Each structure stands twice: as C-alpha cells, then as structure tokens.
mmCIF file of C-alpha atoms in Angstrom:
data_model
loop_
_atom_site.group_PDB
_atom_site.id
_atom_site.type_symbol
_atom_site.label_atom_id
_atom_site.label_comp_id
_atom_site.label_asym_id
_atom_site.label_seq_id
_atom_site.Cartn_x
_atom_site.Cartn_y
_atom_site.Cartn_z
ATOM 1 C CA MET A 1 17.830 9.469 -31.884
ATOM 2 C CA THR A 2 19.876 6.889 -33.492
ATOM 3 C CA GLU A 3 18.506 4.313 -35.535
ATOM 4 C CA SER A 4 18.315 1.775 -33.225
ATOM 5 C CA ASP A 5 16.823 3.712 -30.472
ATOM 6 C CA GLY A 6 13.549 4.338 -33.183
ATOM 7 C CA ARG A 7 13.311 0.257 -33.609
ATOM 8 C CA LEU A 8 12.843 0.495 -30.149
ATOM 9 C CA THR A 9 10.103 3.005 -29.548
ATOM 10 C CA LYS A 10 8.385 2.639 -32.482
ATOM 11 C CA PRO A 11 7.238 -0.434 -31.643
ATOM 12 C CA ALA A 12 6.674 0.396 -27.861
ATOM 13 C CA ALA A 13 4.300 3.152 -29.044
ATOM 14 C CA ARG A 14 1.986 0.029 -29.317
ATOM 15 C CA ALA A 15 3.131 -2.196 -26.893
ATOM 16 C CA PRO A 16 1.049 -2.649 -23.745
ATOM 17 C CA VAL A 17 4.187 -2.595 -21.359
ATOM 18 C CA THR A 18 6.845 -0.078 -20.627
ATOM 19 C CA LEU A 19 9.951 -1.272 -22.360
ATOM 20 C CA LEU A 20 13.311 0.440 -21.682
ATOM 21 C CA LEU A 21 17.157 0.311 -22.161
ATOM 22 C CA VAL A 22 19.665 1.475 -19.273
ATOM 23 C CA ASN A 23 23.431 1.296 -20.115
ATOM 24 C CA ARG A 24 26.530 -0.138 -18.699
ATOM 25 C CA GLN A 25 26.593 3.312 -16.554
ATOM 26 C CA GLY A 26 22.806 3.177 -15.327
ATOM 27 C CA ASP A 27 21.715 5.756 -17.492
ATOM 28 C CA LEU A 28 18.287 5.121 -18.925
ATOM 29 C CA GLU A 29 18.683 5.624 -22.872
ATOM 30 C CA THR A 30 14.972 4.562 -23.881
ATOM 31 C CA ILE A 31 11.774 4.347 -22.221
ATOM 32 C CA SER A 32 8.474 3.642 -23.944
ATOM 33 C CA PRO A 33 5.627 6.580 -23.443
ATOM 34 C CA ASP A 34 3.747 3.834 -22.325
ATOM 35 C CA VAL A 35 5.528 4.117 -19.119
ATOM 36 C CA PHE A 36 2.863 7.080 -18.279
ATOM 37 C CA GLU A 37 0.161 4.125 -17.890
ATOM 38 C CA LEU A 38 1.836 2.515 -15.471
ATOM 39 C CA THR A 39 2.875 5.082 -13.131
ATOM 40 C CA GLY A 40 1.746 8.431 -14.554
ATOM 41 C CA TRP A 41 4.408 10.019 -14.899
ATOM 42 C CA LEU A 42 5.755 11.131 -19.009
ATOM 43 C CA ASP A 43 8.956 9.189 -20.024
ATOM 44 C CA THR A 44 10.274 12.577 -20.527
ATOM 45 C CA ASP A 45 10.492 13.037 -17.010
ATOM 46 C CA PHE A 46 12.821 9.944 -16.830
ATOM 47 C CA LEU A 47 15.045 10.319 -19.438
ATOM 48 C CA VAL A 48 16.035 14.222 -18.263
ATOM 49 C CA GLY A 49 16.526 12.579 -14.863
ATOM 50 C CA ALA A 50 13.799 14.309 -12.910
ATOM 51 C CA ARG A 51 12.788 10.829 -12.205
ATOM 52 C CA THR A 52 14.511 7.329 -11.454
ATOM 53 C CA LEU A 53 13.110 3.811 -11.924
ATOM 54 C CA ASP A 54 14.624 2.934 -8.434
ATOM 55 C CA GLU A 55 12.352 5.481 -6.391
ATOM 56 C CA LEU A 56 9.282 4.283 -8.287
ATOM 57 C CA VAL A 57 10.196 0.406 -6.588
ATOM 58 C CA TYR A 58 7.806 0.194 -3.244
ATOM 59 C CA GLU A 59 10.769 0.306 0.093
ATOM 60 C CA ASP A 60 9.757 -3.057 0.910
ATOM 61 C CA ASP A 61 10.856 -4.358 -2.678
ATOM 62 C CA ARG A 62 13.826 -2.070 -2.966
ATOM 63 C CA GLU A 63 16.590 -4.928 -1.488
ATOM 64 C CA ASN A 64 15.068 -7.859 -3.720
ATOM 65 C CA VAL A 65 15.221 -5.809 -6.812
ATOM 66 C CA SER A 66 18.006 -4.453 -6.242
ATOM 67 C CA ALA A 67 19.888 -7.713 -5.585
ATOM 68 C CA THR A 68 18.321 -9.403 -8.603
ATOM 69 C CA LEU A 69 19.505 -6.739 -10.687
ATOM 70 C CA ALA A 70 22.742 -6.392 -9.640
ATOM 71 C CA LYS A 71 23.478 -10.679 -9.682
ATOM 72 C CA ALA A 72 22.013 -10.267 -13.683
ATOM 73 C CA LEU A 73 24.128 -7.452 -14.340
ATOM 74 C CA ASN A 74 27.016 -8.932 -12.763
ATOM 75 C CA GLU A 75 26.378 -12.613 -14.701
ATOM 76 C CA SER A 76 24.712 -11.387 -18.038
ATOM 77 C CA THR A 77 21.856 -13.233 -17.677
ATOM 78 C CA THR A 78 18.237 -12.657 -17.540
ATOM 79 C CA TYR A 79 15.670 -12.213 -14.748
ATOM 80 C CA GLU A 80 12.587 -11.679 -14.093
ATOM 81 C CA LEU A 81 10.950 -9.559 -10.891
ATOM 82 C CA ASN A 82 7.588 -9.010 -9.023
ATOM 83 C CA TYR A 83 7.488 -5.982 -7.174
ATOM 84 C CA ARG A 84 5.510 -3.321 -6.415
ATOM 85 C CA ILE A 85 5.693 0.532 -7.629
ATOM 86 C CA VAL A 86 4.333 3.777 -6.528
ATOM 87 C CA THR A 87 2.733 5.970 -8.969
ATOM 88 C CA ALA A 88 2.487 9.630 -8.994
ATOM 89 C CA SER A 89 -0.869 9.312 -7.551
ATOM 90 C CA GLY A 90 0.393 7.387 -4.777
ATOM 91 C CA GLU A 91 -1.282 4.295 -5.641
ATOM 92 C CA ILE A 92 0.723 0.585 -5.043
ATOM 93 C CA ARG A 93 0.703 -1.331 -7.876
ATOM 94 C CA TYR A 94 2.310 -4.815 -8.874
ATOM 95 C CA VAL A 95 4.621 -4.684 -11.661
ATOM 96 C CA GLU A 96 6.148 -7.947 -13.202
ATOM 97 C CA GLU A 97 10.099 -6.753 -15.238
ATOM 98 C CA ARG A 98 11.529 -9.223 -17.317
ATOM 99 C CA GLY A 99 14.783 -8.281 -19.132
ATOM 100 C CA ARG A 100 18.391 -9.303 -20.290
ATOM 101 C CA CYS A 101 21.657 -7.818 -19.308
ATOM 102 C CA ALA A 102 24.652 -8.220 -21.434
ATOM 103 C CA GLY A 103 28.045 -6.345 -21.395
ATOM 104 C CA GLY A 104 26.244 -4.000 -18.104
ATOM 105 C CA ASN A 105 23.895 -3.058 -20.307
ATOM 106 C CA ARG A 106 20.204 -3.739 -19.347
ATOM 107 C CA SER A 107 17.206 -4.479 -21.472
ATOM 108 C CA ALA A 108 13.816 -4.992 -19.938
ATOM 109 C CA ALA A 109 9.565 -4.839 -20.326
ATOM 110 C CA ILE A 110 7.704 -4.385 -17.368
ATOM 111 C CA PHE A 111 4.255 -5.584 -17.713
ATOM 112 C CA ASP A 112 1.303 -4.208 -15.703
ATOM 113 C CA VAL A 113 -0.098 -7.138 -13.561
ATOM 114 C CA ASN A 114 -1.957 -5.639 -10.734
ATOM 115 C CA GLU A 115 -4.989 -6.725 -12.206
ATOM 116 C CA ARG A 116 -4.121 -10.415 -11.517
ATOM 117 C CA LYS A 117 -2.556 -10.012 -8.580
ATOM 118 C CA GLN A 118 -5.645 -8.273 -6.566
ATOM 119 C CA VAL A 119 -7.544 -11.273 -7.922
ATOM 120 C CA GLU A 120 -4.840 -13.616 -6.409
ATOM 121 C CA LEU A 121 -4.399 -11.850 -2.998
ATOM 122 C CA LYS A 122 -8.325 -11.758 -2.711
ATOM 123 C CA LEU A 123 -8.474 -15.413 -3.872
ATOM 124 C CA ALA A 124 -5.855 -16.456 -1.190
ATOM 125 C CA SER A 125 -7.798 -14.416 1.795
ATOM 126 C CA GLU A 126 -11.192 -16.103 0.687
ATOM 127 C CA ARG A 127 -9.042 -19.468 1.041
ATOM 128 C CA THR A 128 -7.656 -18.823 4.208
ATOM 129 C CA LEU A 129 -11.119 -17.311 5.390
ATOM 130 C CA LEU A 130 -12.717 -20.870 4.346
ATOM 131 C CA GLU A 131 -10.119 -22.597 6.157
ATOM 132 C CA THR A 132 -10.658 -21.055 8.992
ATOM 133 C CA PHE A 133 -13.988 -21.866 9.630
ATOM 134 C CA PHE A 134 -13.683 -25.844 8.535
ATOM 135 C CA ALA A 135 -10.968 -25.821 10.863
ATOM 136 C CA THR A 136 -13.321 -24.383 13.638
ATOM 137 C CA THR A 137 -16.689 -25.260 12.916
ATOM 138 C CA SER A 138 -18.273 -27.879 14.558
ATOM 139 C CA ASP A 139 -21.115 -28.151 12.164
ATOM 140 C CA ASN A 140 -20.682 -30.632 9.668
ATOM 141 C CA VAL A 141 -19.987 -29.226 6.275
ATOM 142 C CA TYR A 142 -19.371 -30.214 2.815
ATOM 143 C CA PHE A 143 -19.329 -29.119 -1.023
ATOM 144 C CA LYS A 144 -19.940 -31.178 -3.817
ATOM 145 C CA ASP A 145 -18.727 -30.578 -7.232
ATOM 146 C CA LEU A 146 -21.124 -30.072 -10.312
ATOM 147 C CA GLU A 147 -21.000 -33.723 -10.638
ATOM 148 C CA GLY A 148 -22.204 -34.812 -7.141
ATOM 149 C CA ARG A 149 -18.733 -35.915 -5.581
ATOM 150 C CA PHE A 150 -17.553 -34.752 -2.716
ATOM 151 C CA ILE A 151 -14.569 -32.175 -2.798
ATOM 152 C CA LYS A 152 -14.458 -31.208 0.925
ATOM 153 C CA VAL A 153 -15.917 -32.064 4.122
ATOM 154 C CA SER A 154 -15.314 -30.835 7.543
#
C-alpha cells in the first residue's frame, strides 16, 4: 500500500459511500470497505479479481453505464450516473455514481440511493393512479390545500 492509497482508504472507512480508483489499464486499485454494505461482497473480492464492478450493474443499465464511462474516459471529464446493481443476495438496488476521469484513470464515489428511488417510484405510481382516477371519474372531486384553496378539481 502506497502513502496515497492510505490517504484514500483511511477516510473511506468512515464514509457512507463506496470510493474507488481504477487505473488506465482498467484495474481496480482501491475500493473502500463500505462496498460490503452496498453489495454484500467484501472489498478484497474486488481487489483480487473475484468480482468486478461491471458485473454488478443490472443488465438493462449496462449499455448506458458503459457508454457514459467510455465518454468520460475519452474526454477526461467528470460524470454522473444513476443505475441499478444486483447485490450478493440478488437484491436490485439503485445507486448514484459521481466520478472524474483524467489521464485514463477513474476515481468515483458510489452512493446508495435505493430508499430515495423507492420513494420516488411509489410517488410516481400514486400520481399516475390519481391522474387516472381524475380522468375517468364522472363525479366531481376536488382537493384543497390547508388554507382552503382549490388545488385540483376533476
């Protein structure tokens, strides 16, 4: 472990995100131990090559993730991704990855946004149900805010 690696991994042990560093050959050099909480696999599983980050990406999201990373590497720029992963237990979780590519290297932080995404999906579903109800009911239905103003009328 080099001194720069030590500076990356020490704060990462306390961070609520997974941090990683991938070199220009595509080899994972550093990943924080928090990856276990997110994926169910140990950091050492990734570092010895037993697992790769790419294989965790949900199949339907792989093309977008790959294209975004290739563009960021080619242009040496920052990137932001939202995608799903499949954990060791088979659970599908939503993550957000923010990273920077420079000189063929990639450093990134992966945030677990599963709870937020589940709430967003539930709200969207309820909104669709409500809009369908308003569009199909023959009854007069209205909503008022706390101050008595009409906010929705069928």
